[in-house]
mmCIF file of C-alpha atoms and ligand atoms in Angstrom:
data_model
loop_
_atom_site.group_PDB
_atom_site.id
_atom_site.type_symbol
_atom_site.label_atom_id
_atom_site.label_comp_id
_atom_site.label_asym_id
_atom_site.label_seq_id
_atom_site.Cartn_x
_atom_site.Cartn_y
_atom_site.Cartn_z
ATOM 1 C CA UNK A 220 4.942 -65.957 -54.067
ATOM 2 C CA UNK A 221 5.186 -69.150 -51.862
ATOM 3 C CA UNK A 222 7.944 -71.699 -52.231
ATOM 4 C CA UNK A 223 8.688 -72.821 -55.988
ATOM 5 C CA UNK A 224 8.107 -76.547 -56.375
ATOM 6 C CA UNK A 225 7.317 -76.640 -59.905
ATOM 7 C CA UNK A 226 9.081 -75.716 -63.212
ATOM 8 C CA UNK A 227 5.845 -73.783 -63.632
ATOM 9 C CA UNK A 228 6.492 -71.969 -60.459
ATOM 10 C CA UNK A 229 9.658 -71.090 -61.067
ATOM 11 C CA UNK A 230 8.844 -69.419 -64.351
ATOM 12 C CA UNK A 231 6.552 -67.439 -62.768
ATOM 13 C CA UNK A 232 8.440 -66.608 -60.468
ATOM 14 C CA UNK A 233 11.333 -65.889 -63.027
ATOM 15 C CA UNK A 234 8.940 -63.375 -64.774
ATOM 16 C CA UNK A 235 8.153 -61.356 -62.212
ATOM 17 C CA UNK A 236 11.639 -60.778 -60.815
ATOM 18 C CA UNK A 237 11.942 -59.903 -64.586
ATOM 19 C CA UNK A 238 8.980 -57.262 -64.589
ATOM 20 C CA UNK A 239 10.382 -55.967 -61.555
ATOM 21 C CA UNK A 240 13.951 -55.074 -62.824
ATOM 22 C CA UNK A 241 12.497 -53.824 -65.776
ATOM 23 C CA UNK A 242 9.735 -51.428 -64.617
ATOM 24 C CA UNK A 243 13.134 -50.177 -62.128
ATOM 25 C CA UNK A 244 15.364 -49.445 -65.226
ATOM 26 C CA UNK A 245 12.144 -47.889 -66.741
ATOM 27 C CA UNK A 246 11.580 -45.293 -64.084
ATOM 28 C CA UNK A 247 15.163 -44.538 -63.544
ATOM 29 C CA UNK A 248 15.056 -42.801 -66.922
ATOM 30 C CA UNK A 249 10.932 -42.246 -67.150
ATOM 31 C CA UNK A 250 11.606 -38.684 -68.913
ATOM 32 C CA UNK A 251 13.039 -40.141 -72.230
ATOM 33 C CA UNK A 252 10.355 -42.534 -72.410
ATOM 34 C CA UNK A 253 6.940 -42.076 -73.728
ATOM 35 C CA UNK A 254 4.661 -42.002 -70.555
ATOM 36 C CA UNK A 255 0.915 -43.343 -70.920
ATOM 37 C CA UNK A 256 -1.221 -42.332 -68.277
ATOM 38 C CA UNK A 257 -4.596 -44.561 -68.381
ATOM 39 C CA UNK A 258 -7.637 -43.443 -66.042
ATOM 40 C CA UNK A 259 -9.007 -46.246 -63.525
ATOM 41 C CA UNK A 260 -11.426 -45.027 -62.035
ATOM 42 C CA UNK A 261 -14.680 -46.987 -60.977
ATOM 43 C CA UNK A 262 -16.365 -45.576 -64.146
ATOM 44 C CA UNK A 263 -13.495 -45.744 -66.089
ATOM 45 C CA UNK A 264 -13.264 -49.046 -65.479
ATOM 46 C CA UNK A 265 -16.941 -50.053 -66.325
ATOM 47 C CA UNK A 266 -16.205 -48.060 -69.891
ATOM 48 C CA UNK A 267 -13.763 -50.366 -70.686
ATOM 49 C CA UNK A 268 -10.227 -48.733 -69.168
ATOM 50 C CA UNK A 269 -8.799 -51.926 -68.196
ATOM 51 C CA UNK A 270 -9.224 -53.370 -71.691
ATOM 52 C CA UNK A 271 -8.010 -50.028 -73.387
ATOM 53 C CA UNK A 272 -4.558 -50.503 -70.837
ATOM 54 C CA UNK A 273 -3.852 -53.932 -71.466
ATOM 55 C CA UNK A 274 -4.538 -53.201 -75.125
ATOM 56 C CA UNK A 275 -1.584 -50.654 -75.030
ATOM 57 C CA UNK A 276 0.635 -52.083 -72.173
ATOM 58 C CA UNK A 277 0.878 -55.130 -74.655
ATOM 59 C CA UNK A 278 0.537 -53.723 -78.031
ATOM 60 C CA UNK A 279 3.883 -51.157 -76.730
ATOM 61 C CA UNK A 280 5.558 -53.876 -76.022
ATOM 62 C CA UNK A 281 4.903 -56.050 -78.949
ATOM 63 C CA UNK A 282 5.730 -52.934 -81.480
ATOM 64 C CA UNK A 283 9.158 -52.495 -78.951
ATOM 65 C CA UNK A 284 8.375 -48.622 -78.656
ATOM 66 C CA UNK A 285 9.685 -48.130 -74.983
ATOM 67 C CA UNK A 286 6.528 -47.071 -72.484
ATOM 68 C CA UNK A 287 5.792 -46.659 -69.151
ATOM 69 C CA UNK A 288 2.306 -47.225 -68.645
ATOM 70 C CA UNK A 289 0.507 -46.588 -65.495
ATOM 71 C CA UNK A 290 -2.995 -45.913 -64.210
ATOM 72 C CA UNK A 291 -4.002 -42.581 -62.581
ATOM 73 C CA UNK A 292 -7.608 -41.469 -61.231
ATOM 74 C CA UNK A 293 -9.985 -39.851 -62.846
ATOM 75 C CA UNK A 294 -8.560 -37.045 -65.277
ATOM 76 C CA UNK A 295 -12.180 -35.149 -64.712
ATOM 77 C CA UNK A 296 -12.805 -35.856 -68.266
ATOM 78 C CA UNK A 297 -15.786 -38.523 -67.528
ATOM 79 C CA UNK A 298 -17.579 -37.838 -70.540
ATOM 80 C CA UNK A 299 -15.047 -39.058 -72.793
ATOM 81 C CA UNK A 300 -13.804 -42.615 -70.763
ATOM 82 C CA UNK A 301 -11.864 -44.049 -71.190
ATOM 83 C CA UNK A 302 -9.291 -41.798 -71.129
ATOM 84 C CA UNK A 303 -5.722 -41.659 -71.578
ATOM 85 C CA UNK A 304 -3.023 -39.475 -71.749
ATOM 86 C CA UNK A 305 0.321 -39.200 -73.344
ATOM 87 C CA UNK A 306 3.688 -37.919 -72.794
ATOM 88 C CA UNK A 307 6.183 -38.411 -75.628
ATOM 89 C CA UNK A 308 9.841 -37.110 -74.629
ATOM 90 C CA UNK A 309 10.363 -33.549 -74.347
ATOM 91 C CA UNK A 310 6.405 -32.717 -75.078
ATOM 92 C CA UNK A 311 3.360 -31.292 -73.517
ATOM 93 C CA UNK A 312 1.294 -34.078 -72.421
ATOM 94 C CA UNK A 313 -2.057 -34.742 -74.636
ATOM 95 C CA UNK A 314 -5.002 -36.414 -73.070
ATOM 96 C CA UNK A 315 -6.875 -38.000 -75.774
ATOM 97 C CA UNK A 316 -11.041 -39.501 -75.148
ATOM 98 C CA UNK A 317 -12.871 -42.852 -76.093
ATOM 99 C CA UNK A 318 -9.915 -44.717 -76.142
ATOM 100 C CA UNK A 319 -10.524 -48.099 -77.497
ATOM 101 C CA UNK A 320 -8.701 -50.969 -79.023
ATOM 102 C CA UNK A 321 -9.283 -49.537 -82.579
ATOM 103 C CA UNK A 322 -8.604 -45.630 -81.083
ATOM 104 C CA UNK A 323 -5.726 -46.857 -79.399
ATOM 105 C CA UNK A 324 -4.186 -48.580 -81.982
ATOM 106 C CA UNK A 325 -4.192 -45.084 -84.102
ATOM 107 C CA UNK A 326 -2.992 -43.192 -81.097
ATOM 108 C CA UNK A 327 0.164 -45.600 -81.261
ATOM 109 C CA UNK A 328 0.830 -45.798 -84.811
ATOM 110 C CA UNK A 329 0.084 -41.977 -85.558
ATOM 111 C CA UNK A 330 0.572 -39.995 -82.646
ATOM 112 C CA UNK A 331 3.467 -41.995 -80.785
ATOM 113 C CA UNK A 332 5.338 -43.125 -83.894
ATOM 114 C CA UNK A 333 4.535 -40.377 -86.129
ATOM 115 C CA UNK A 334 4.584 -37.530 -84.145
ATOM 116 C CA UNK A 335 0.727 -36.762 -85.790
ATOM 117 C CA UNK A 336 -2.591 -35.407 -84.196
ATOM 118 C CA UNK A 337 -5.536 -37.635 -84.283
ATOM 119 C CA UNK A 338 -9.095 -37.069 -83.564
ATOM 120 C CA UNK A 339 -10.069 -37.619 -80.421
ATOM 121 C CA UNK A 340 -8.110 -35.256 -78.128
ATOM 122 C CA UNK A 341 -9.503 -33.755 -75.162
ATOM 123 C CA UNK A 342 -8.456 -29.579 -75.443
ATOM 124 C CA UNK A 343 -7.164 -28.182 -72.362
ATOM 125 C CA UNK A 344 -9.379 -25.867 -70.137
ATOM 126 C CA UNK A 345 -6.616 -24.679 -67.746
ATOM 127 C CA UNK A 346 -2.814 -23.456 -67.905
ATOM 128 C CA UNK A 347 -0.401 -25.082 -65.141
ATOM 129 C CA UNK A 348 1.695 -22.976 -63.067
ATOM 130 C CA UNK A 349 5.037 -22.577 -64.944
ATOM 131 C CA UNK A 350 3.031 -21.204 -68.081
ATOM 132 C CA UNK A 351 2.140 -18.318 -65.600
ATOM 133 C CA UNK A 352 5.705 -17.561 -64.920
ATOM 134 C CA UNK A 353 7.228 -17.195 -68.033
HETATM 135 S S1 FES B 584 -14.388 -41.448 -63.407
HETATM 136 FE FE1 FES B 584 -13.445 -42.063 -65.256
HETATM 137 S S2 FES B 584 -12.600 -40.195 -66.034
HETATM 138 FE FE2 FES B 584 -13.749 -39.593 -64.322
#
């Protein structure tokens, strides 16, 4: 930002030293937050991605359920944009298809507040590495 030489600029200004500090105290303790992954691809963008992020960046925030939500690529799930998925603490993340305001709004109030499956999740067609080794 240039030099402040408004009130307005200086409350901009004031918010996004205030986004700053708190996406650092976010990611110093990411794990025992629920993590939000939201694909952003070209395509995932002309599904409606950015919509479906904002939607949940804001809605997060606005139900205080603490979040860190980021974009990623594409998940290879292209079929099902947009795309998003979920980490709550100490769980197996769960990617979850057609995420839109209405889809999103269920994933929040069921699955990250509840704890409960909803329709909609993408099943896993591969095992990562530690599964292997146990
Ligand atoms: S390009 Fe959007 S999920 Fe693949």
């Amino acid at each position: 930002m240039g030099k402040v030489k408004t009130l307005d600029d200086l409350r901009k200004l004031r918010d996004e030293l205030k986004n700053q500090t708190s996406l650092r105290d976010k990611s110093e303790h990411s794990e025992s937050l629920v993590q939000v992954k939201v694909a952003m691809a070209t395509c995932c963008i002309a599904s409606g991605s950015r919509e479906t992020m904002n939607y949940l960046a804001d809605e997060l925030d606005k139900r205080n359920i603490e979040a860190v939500v980021t974009q990623t690529g594409c998940m290879g799930y292209c079929y099902a944009e947009p795309t998003v998925e979920i980490t709550l603490p100490g769980k197996e993340p769960i990617v979850f298809g057609y995420v839109d305001e209405k889809k999103a709004d269920e994933i929040i109030e069921k699955y990250i507040k509840g704890g409960e499956l909803v329709e909609g999740i993408i099943p896993m067609n591969y095992q990562n590495i530690d599964i292997d080794k146990k």
